[in-house]
Tab-separated table of C-alpha atoms and ligand atoms in Angstrom:
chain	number	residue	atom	x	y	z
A	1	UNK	CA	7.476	11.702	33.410
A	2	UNK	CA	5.009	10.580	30.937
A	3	UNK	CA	5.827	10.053	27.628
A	4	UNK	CA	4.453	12.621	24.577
A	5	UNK	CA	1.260	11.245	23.127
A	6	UNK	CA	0.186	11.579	19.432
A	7	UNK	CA	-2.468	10.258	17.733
A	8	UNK	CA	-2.853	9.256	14.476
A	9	UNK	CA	-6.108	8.749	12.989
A	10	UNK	CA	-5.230	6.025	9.774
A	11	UNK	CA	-2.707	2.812	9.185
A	12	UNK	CA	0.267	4.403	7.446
A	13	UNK	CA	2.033	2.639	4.752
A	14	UNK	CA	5.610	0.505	5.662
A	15	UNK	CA	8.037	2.357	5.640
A	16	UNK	CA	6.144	5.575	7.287
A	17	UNK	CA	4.479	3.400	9.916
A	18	UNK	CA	8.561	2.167	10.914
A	19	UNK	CA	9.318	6.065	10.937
A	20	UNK	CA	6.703	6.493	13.548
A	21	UNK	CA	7.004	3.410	15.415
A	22	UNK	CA	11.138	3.986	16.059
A	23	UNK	CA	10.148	6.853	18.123
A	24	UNK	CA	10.066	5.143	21.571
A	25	UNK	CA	10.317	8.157	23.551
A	26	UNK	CA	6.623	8.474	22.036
A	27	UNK	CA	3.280	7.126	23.109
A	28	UNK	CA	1.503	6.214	19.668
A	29	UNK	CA	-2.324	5.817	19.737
A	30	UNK	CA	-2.950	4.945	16.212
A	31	UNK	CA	-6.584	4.018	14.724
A	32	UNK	CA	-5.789	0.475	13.526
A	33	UNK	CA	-8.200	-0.495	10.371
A	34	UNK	CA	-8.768	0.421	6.679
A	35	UNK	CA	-12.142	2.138	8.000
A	36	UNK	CA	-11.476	5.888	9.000
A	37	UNK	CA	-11.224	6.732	12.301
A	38	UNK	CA	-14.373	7.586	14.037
A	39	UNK	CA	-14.783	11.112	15.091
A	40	UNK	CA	-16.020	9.831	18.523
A	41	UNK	CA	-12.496	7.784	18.652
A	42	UNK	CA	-10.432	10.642	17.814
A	43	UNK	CA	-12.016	13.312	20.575
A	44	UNK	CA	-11.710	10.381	23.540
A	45	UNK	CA	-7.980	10.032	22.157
A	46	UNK	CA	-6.823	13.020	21.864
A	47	UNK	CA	-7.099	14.365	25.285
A	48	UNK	CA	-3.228	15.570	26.445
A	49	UNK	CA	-1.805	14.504	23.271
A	50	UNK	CA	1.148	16.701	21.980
A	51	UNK	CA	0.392	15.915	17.975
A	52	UNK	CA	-2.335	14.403	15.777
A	53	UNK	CA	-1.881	12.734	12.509
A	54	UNK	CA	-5.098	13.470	10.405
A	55	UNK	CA	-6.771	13.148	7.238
A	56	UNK	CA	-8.980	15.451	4.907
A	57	UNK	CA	-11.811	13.708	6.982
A	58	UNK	CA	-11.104	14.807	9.867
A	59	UNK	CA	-12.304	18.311	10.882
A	60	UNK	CA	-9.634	19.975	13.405
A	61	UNK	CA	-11.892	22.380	15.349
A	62	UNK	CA	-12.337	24.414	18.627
A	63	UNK	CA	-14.095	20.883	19.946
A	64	UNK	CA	-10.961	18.581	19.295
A	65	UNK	CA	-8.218	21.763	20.049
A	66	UNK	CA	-10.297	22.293	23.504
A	67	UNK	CA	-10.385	18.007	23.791
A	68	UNK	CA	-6.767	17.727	23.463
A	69	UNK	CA	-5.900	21.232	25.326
A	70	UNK	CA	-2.807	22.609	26.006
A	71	UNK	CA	-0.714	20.399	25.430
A	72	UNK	CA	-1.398	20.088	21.464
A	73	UNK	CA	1.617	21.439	19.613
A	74	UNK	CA	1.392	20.202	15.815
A	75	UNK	CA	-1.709	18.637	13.589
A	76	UNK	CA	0.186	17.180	10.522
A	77	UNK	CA	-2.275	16.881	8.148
A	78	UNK	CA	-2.169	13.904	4.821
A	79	UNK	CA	-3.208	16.033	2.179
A	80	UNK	CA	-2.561	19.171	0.482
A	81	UNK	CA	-5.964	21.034	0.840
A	82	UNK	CA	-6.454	22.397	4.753
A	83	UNK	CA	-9.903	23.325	4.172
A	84	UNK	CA	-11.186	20.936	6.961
A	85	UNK	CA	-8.490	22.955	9.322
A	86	UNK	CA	-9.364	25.646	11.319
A	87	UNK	CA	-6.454	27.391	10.422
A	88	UNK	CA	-7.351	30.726	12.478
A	89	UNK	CA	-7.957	28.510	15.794
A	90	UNK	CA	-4.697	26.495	15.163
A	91	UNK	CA	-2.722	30.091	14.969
A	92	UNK	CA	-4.327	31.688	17.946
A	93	UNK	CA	-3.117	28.667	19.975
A	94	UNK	CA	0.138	28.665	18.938
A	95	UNK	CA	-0.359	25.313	17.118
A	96	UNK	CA	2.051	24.398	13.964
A	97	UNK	CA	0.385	22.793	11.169
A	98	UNK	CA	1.878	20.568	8.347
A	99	UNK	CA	0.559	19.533	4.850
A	100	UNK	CA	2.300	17.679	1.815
A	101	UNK	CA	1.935	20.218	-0.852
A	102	UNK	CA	4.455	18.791	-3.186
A	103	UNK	CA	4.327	14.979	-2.626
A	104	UNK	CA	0.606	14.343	-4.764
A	105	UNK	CA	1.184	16.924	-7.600
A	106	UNK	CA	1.923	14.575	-10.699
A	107	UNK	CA	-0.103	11.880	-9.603
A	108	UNK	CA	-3.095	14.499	-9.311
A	109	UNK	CA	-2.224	16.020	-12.416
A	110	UNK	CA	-2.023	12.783	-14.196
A	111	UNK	CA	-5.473	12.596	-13.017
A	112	UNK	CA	-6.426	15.558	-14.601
A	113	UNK	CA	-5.304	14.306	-18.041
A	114	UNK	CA	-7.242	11.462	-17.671
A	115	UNK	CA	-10.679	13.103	-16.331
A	116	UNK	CA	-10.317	15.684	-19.110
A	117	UNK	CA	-9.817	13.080	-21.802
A	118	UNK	CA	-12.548	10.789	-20.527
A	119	UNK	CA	-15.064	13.897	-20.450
A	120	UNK	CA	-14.165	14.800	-23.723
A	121	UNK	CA	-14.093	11.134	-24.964
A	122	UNK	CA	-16.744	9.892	-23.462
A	123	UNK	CA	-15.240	7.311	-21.767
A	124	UNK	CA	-17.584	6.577	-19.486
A	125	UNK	CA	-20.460	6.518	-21.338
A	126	UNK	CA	-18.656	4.318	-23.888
A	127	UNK	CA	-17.225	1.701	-21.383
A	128	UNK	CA	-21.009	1.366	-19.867
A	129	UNK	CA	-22.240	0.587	-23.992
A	130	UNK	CA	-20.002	-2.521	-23.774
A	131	UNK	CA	-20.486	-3.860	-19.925
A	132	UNK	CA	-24.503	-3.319	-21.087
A	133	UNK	CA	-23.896	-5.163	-24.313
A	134	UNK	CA	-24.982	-2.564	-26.731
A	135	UNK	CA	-21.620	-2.915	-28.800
A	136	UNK	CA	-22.892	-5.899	-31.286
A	137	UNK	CA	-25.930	-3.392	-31.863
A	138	UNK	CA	-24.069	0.340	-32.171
A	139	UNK	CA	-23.928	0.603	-35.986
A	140	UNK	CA	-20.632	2.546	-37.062
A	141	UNK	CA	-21.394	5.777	-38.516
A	142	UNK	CA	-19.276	9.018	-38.492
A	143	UNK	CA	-20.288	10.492	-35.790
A	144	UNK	CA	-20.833	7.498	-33.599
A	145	UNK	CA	-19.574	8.061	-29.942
A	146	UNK	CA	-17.824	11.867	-30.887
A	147	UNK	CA	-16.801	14.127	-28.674
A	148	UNK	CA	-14.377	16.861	-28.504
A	149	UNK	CA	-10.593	17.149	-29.136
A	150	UNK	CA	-8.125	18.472	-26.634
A	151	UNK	CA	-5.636	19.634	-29.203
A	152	UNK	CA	-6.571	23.078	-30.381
A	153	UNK	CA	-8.610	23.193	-27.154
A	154	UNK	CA	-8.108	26.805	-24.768
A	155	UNK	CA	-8.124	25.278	-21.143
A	156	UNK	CA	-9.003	27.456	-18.642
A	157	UNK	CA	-8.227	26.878	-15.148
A	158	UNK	CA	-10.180	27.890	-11.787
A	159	UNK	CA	-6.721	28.572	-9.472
A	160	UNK	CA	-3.290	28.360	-10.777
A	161	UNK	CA	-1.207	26.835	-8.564
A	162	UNK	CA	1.115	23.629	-8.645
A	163	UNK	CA	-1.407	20.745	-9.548
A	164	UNK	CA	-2.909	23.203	-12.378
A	165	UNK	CA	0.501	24.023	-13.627
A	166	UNK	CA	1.768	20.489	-13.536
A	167	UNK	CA	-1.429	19.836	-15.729
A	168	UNK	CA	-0.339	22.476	-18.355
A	169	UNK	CA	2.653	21.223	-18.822
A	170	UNK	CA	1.214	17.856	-19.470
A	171	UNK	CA	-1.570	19.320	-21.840
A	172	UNK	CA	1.076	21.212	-24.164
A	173	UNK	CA	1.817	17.903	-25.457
A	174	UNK	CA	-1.634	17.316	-26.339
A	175	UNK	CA	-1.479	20.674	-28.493
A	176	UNK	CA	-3.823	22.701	-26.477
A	177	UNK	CA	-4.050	26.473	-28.203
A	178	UNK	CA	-4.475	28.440	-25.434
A	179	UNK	CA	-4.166	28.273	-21.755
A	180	UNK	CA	-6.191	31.043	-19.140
A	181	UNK	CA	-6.459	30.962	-15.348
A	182	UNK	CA	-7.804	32.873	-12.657
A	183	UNK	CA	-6.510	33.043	-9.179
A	184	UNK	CA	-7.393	34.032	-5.961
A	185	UNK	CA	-5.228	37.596	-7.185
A	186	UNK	CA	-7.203	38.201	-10.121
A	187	UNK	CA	-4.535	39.991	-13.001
A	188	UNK	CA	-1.665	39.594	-11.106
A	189	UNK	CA	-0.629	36.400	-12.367
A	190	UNK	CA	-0.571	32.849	-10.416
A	191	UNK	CA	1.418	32.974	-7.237
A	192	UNK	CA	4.121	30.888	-8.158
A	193	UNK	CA	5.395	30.015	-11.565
A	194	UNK	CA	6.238	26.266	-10.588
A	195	UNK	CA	7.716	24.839	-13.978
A	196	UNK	CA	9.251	28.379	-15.763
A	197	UNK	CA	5.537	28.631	-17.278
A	198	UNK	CA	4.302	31.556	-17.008
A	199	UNK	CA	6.171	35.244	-17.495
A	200	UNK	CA	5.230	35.777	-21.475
A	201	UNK	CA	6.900	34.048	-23.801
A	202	UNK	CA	8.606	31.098	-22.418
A	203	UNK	CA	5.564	28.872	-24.201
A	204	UNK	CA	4.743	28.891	-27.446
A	205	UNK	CA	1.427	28.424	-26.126
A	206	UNK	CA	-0.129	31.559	-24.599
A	207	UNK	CA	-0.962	31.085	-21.007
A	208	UNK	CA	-2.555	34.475	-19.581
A	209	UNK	CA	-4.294	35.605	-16.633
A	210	UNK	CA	-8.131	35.646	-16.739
A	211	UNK	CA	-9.866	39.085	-15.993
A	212	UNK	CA	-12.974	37.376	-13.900
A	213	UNK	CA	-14.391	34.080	-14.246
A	214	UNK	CA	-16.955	34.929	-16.899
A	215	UNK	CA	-14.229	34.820	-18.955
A	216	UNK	CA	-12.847	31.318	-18.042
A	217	UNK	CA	-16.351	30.023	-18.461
A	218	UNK	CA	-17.052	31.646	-21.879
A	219	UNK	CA	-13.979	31.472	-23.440
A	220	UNK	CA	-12.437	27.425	-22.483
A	221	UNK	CA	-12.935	24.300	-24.191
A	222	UNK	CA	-12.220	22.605	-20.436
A	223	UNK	CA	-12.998	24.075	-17.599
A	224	UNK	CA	-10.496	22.884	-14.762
A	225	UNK	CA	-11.421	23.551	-11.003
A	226	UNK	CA	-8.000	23.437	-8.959
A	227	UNK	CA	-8.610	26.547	-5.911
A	228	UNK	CA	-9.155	25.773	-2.716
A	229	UNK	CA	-12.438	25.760	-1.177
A	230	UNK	CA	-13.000	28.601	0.677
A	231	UNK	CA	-15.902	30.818	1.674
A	232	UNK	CA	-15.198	32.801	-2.403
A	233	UNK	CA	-14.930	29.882	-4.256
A	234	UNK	CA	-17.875	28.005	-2.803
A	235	UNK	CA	-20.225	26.894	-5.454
A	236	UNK	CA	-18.426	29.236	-7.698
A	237	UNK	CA	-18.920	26.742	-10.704
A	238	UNK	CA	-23.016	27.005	-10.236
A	239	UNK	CA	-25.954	28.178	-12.333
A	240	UNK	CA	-24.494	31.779	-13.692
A	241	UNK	CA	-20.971	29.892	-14.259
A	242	UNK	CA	-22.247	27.039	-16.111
A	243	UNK	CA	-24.631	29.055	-19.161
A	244	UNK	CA	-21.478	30.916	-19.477
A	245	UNK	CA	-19.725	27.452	-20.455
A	246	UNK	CA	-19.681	26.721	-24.396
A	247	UNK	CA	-22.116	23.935	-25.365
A	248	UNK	CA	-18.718	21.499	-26.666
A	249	UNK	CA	-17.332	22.272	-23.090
A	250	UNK	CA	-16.455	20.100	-20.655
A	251	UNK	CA	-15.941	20.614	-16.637
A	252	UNK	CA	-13.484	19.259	-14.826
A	253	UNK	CA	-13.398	19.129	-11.008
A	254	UNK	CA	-9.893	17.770	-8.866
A	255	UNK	CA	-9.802	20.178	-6.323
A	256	UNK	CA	-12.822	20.432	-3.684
A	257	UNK	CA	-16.988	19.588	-4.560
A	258	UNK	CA	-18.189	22.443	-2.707
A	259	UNK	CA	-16.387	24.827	-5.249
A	260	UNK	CA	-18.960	23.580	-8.043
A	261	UNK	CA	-22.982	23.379	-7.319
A	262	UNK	CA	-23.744	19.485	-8.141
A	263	UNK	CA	-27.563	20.483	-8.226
A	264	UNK	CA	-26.717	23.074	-10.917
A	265	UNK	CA	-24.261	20.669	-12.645
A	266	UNK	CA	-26.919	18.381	-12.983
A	267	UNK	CA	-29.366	20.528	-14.391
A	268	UNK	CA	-26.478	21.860	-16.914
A	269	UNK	CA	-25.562	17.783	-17.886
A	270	UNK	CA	-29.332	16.996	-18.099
A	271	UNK	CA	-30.403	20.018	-20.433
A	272	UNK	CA	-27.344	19.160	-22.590
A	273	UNK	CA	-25.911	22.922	-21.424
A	274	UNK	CA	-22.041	21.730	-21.594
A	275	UNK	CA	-20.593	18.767	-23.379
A	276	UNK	CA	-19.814	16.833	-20.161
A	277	UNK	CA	-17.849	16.276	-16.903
A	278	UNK	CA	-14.835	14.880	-14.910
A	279	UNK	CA	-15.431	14.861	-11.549
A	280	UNK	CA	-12.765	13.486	-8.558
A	281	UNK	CA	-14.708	15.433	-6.007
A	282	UNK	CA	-18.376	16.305	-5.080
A	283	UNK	CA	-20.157	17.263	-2.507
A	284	UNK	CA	-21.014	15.354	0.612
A	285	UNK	CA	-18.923	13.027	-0.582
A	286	UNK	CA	-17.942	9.861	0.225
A	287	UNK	CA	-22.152	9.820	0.704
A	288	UNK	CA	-22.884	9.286	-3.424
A	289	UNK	CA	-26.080	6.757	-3.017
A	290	UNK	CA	-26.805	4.365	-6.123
A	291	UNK	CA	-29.650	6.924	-6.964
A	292	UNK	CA	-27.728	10.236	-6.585
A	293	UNK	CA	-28.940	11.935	-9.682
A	294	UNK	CA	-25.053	13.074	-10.961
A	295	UNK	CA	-25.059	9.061	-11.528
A	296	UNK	CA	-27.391	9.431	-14.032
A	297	UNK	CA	-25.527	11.401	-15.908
A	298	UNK	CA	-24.097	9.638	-19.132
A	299	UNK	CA	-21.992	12.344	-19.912
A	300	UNK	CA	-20.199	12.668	-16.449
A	301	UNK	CA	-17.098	10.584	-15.105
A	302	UNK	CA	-16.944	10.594	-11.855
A	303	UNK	CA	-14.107	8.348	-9.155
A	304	UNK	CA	-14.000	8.196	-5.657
A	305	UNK	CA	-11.142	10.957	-4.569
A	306	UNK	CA	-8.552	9.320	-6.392
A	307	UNK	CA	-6.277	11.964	-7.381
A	308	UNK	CA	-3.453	11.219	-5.402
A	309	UNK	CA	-3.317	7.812	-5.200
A	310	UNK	CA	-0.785	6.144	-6.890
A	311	UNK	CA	1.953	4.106	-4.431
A	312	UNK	CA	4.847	6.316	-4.808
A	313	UNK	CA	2.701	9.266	-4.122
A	314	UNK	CA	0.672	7.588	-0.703
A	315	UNK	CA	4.245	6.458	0.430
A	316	UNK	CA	5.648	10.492	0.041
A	317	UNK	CA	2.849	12.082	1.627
A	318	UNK	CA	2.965	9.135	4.626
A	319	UNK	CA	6.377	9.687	5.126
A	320	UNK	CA	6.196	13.334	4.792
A	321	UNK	CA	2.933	13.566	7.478
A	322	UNK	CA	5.320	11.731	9.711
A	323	UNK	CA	8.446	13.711	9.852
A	324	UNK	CA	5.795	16.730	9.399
A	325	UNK	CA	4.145	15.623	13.185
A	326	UNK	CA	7.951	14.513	14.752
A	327	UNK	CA	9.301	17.949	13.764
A	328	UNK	CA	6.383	19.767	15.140
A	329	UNK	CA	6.967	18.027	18.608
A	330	UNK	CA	10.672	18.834	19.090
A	331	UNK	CA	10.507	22.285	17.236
A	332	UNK	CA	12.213	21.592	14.297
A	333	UNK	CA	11.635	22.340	10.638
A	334	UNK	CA	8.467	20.690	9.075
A	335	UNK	CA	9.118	19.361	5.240
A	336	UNK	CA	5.994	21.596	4.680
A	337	UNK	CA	4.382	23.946	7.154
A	338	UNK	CA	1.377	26.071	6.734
A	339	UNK	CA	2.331	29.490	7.177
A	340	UNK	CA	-0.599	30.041	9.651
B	1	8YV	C1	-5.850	13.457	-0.500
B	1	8YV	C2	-6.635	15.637	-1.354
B	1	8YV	O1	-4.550	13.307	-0.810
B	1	8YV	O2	-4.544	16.050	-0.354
B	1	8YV	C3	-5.663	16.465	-0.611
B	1	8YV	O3	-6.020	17.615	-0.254
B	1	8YV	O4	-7.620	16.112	-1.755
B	1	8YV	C4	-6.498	14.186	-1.605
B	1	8YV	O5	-6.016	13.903	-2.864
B	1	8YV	C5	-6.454	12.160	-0.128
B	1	8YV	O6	-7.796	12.321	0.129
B	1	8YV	C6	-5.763	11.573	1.087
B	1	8YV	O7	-5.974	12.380	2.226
C-alpha cells in the first residue's frame, strides 16, 4: 500500500523539519527554497495527498480541494489569520484545519509597540533625515521633529482579541489613559478576556467596549487594526473612517491590508488628515513597487509582514504547523484547530 502523501509548501526551521522528516510511514513532498512555492507547484503536487502544509500565501480553494480530492484530510496552515482558507469548502468536505493562534502573539504585539511608537515618533521620517544627510543642516528648535506622546494617549482598537490584548497590556506601561475596542460583537465585550483585562475594574486604566467605529475613529489617539479580514471589515479603515480620525492621530495596521483602503490612506497622509501611520500589512502586498505612492509618504512606517518574526516565535508556529498536519492524518487532537 502506498504510503500517505503531504505536501508542504515552505523549508521549515530545524527542529520542525526533524519532526516531519521522522515520520517514515509518510511520503513528504516539500517545496525546497527560500522562494514560496509556486501555485502551479502546489496544484501538480497535491493530487492524492492526505495533508498540506501551507502559508498565508497560499489560497486553499475548490481548485486545490478538487486537485488533491478525496483523499485530503487536514490543511495545517503557518499563521494565525485563515482568511486565504476557504473555510466553508474545507467543512463541507469534511476537511480539519489547523492554525497557530497562540505561538506569534507577543512577538506581533511587540510589533505593535514599535509601529505605534515609530508613527508617533516619527521614526521613519527621522532615520531617512540622517541616511539623506540633512542632520548637520536640521537646526534644533523646540519643535523640531515632534510628534505625539503615547502616555495619556486613548488607544482604540479595531478587534479585540489576543494580539490586541497582548498590546494593552504592553501599552499600560507606557501610561496610556484610556483603552476602547470594537469587535466583531459590537457591546458585548471582546470574546475572550486573554490576560484578566477586561470585566470593569481590574485596570486602573478604563478599557470599554466601543458602540460603532465612529467612535474608535473620533475618539483614539492610535488607531490599531487587529480583526480579521473578512467581507465586514474590508476597507473598513477608508475615506468616512479616516476624517473621523483626530488630526494628532496615528493609524496603525498589524492585522490584514484589505481591512484599511491604502488609496484613501494616502489621500488622508498626503492632505495632512491624521498625524501618521504604522503599517505591517497592505494591500496586494508583497507587490509594493519603488513608486507605490504609500512610499511617499514621510509620515508612514511601513515593513514587510514582519509581525511574527522573531526565532522563538517562527520555531513555535513550525513546530506547531507540524504536529497540527500529523494529528490531522491519524485523527488525533490538533494543538490548534479551527472550529470549522
Ligand atoms: C504570519 C500572519 O505569521 O499568521 C498570520 O496570520 O499574518 C503572519 O504574521 C507570517 O506571514 C507567516 O505565515
Amino acid at each position: 500500500m502506498s504510503k500517505p502523501k503531504v505536501v508542504v509548501t515552505r523549508k521549515l526551521i530545524d527542529h520542525a523539519q526533524a519532526l516531519l522528516d521522522s515520520n517514515k510511514d509518510l511520503e513528504i513532498v516539500q517545496w525546497d527554497s527560500e522562494k514560496p512555492a509556486p501555485r502551479e507547484w502546489l496544484l501538480q503536487n497535491a493530487q492524492n495527498a492526505s495533508g498540506i502544509l501551507v502559508m498565508l500565501t497560499d489560497k486553499i480553494d475548490t481548485e486545490l480541494v478538487s486537485t488533491a480530492g478525496s483523499t485530503l484530510k487536514t490543511i495545517s496552515s503557518f499563521s494565525v489569520g485563515t482568511d486565504h482558507v476557504d473555510t466553508a469548502l474545507l467543512k463541507s468536505h469534511n476537511i480539519r484545519l489547523g492554525y497557530t493562534p497562540t505561538a506569534l502573539t507577543d512577538a506581533v504585539a511587540d510589533l505593535t509597540v514599535m509601529l505605534t511608537l515609530m508613527a508617533q515618533r516619527r521614526g521613519g521620517e527621522a532615520m531617512a533625515k540622517v541616511l539623506d544627510g540633512e542632520w548637520p543642516q536640521m537646526p534644533w528648535h523646540p519643535l523640531l521633529m515632534t510628534g505625539p506622546q503615547l502616555g495619556g494617549s486613548t488607544v482604540g482598537f479595531l478587534g479585540f482579541g489576543r494580539i490586541a490584548q497582548a498590546t494593552v497590556k504592553r501599552l499600560l506601561g507606557f501610561g496610556v489613559k484610556k483603552v476602547v475596542y470594537l469587535t466583531s460583537r459590537p457591546g458585548e465585550g471582546a470574546r475572550e478576556d486573554h490576560y484578566g483585562l477586561l470585566g470593569g475594574g481590574k485596570s486602573e486604566v478604563p478599557i470599554q467596549p466601543a458602540k460603532s467605529w465612529e467612535e474608535v475613529a473620533s475618539e483614539s489617539d492610535v488607531v490599531i487594526v487587529g480583526c480579521a479580514l473578512t467581507p465586514s471589515t474590508k476597507h473598513l479603515v477608508g475615506k468616512e473612517f479616516l476624517a473621523k480620525m483626530k488630526k494628532t492621530a496615528v493609524l496603525v495596521n498589524i492585522a490584514r491590508g484589505g481591512v484599511v483602503d491604502t488609496d484613501a490612506l494616502v489621500e488622508a497622509l498626503d492632505q495632512d488628515r491624521i498625524f501618521g501611520a504604522g503599517l505591517d500589512v497592505i494591500e496586494g502586498e508583497p507587490n509594493v513597487p519603488k513608486d507605490h505612492p504609500i512610499l511617499k509618504q514621510k509620515r508612514c512606517v511601513l515593513v514587510p509582514h514582519i509581525g511574527s518574526a522573531t526565532v522563538p516565535t517562527r520555531e513555535q508556529m513550525a513546530e506547531e504547523s507540524v504536529k497540527n498536519l500529523l494529528a490531522g492524518l491519524r485523527g488525533e487532537e490538533m494543538v490548534n484547530e479551527v472550529k470549522l
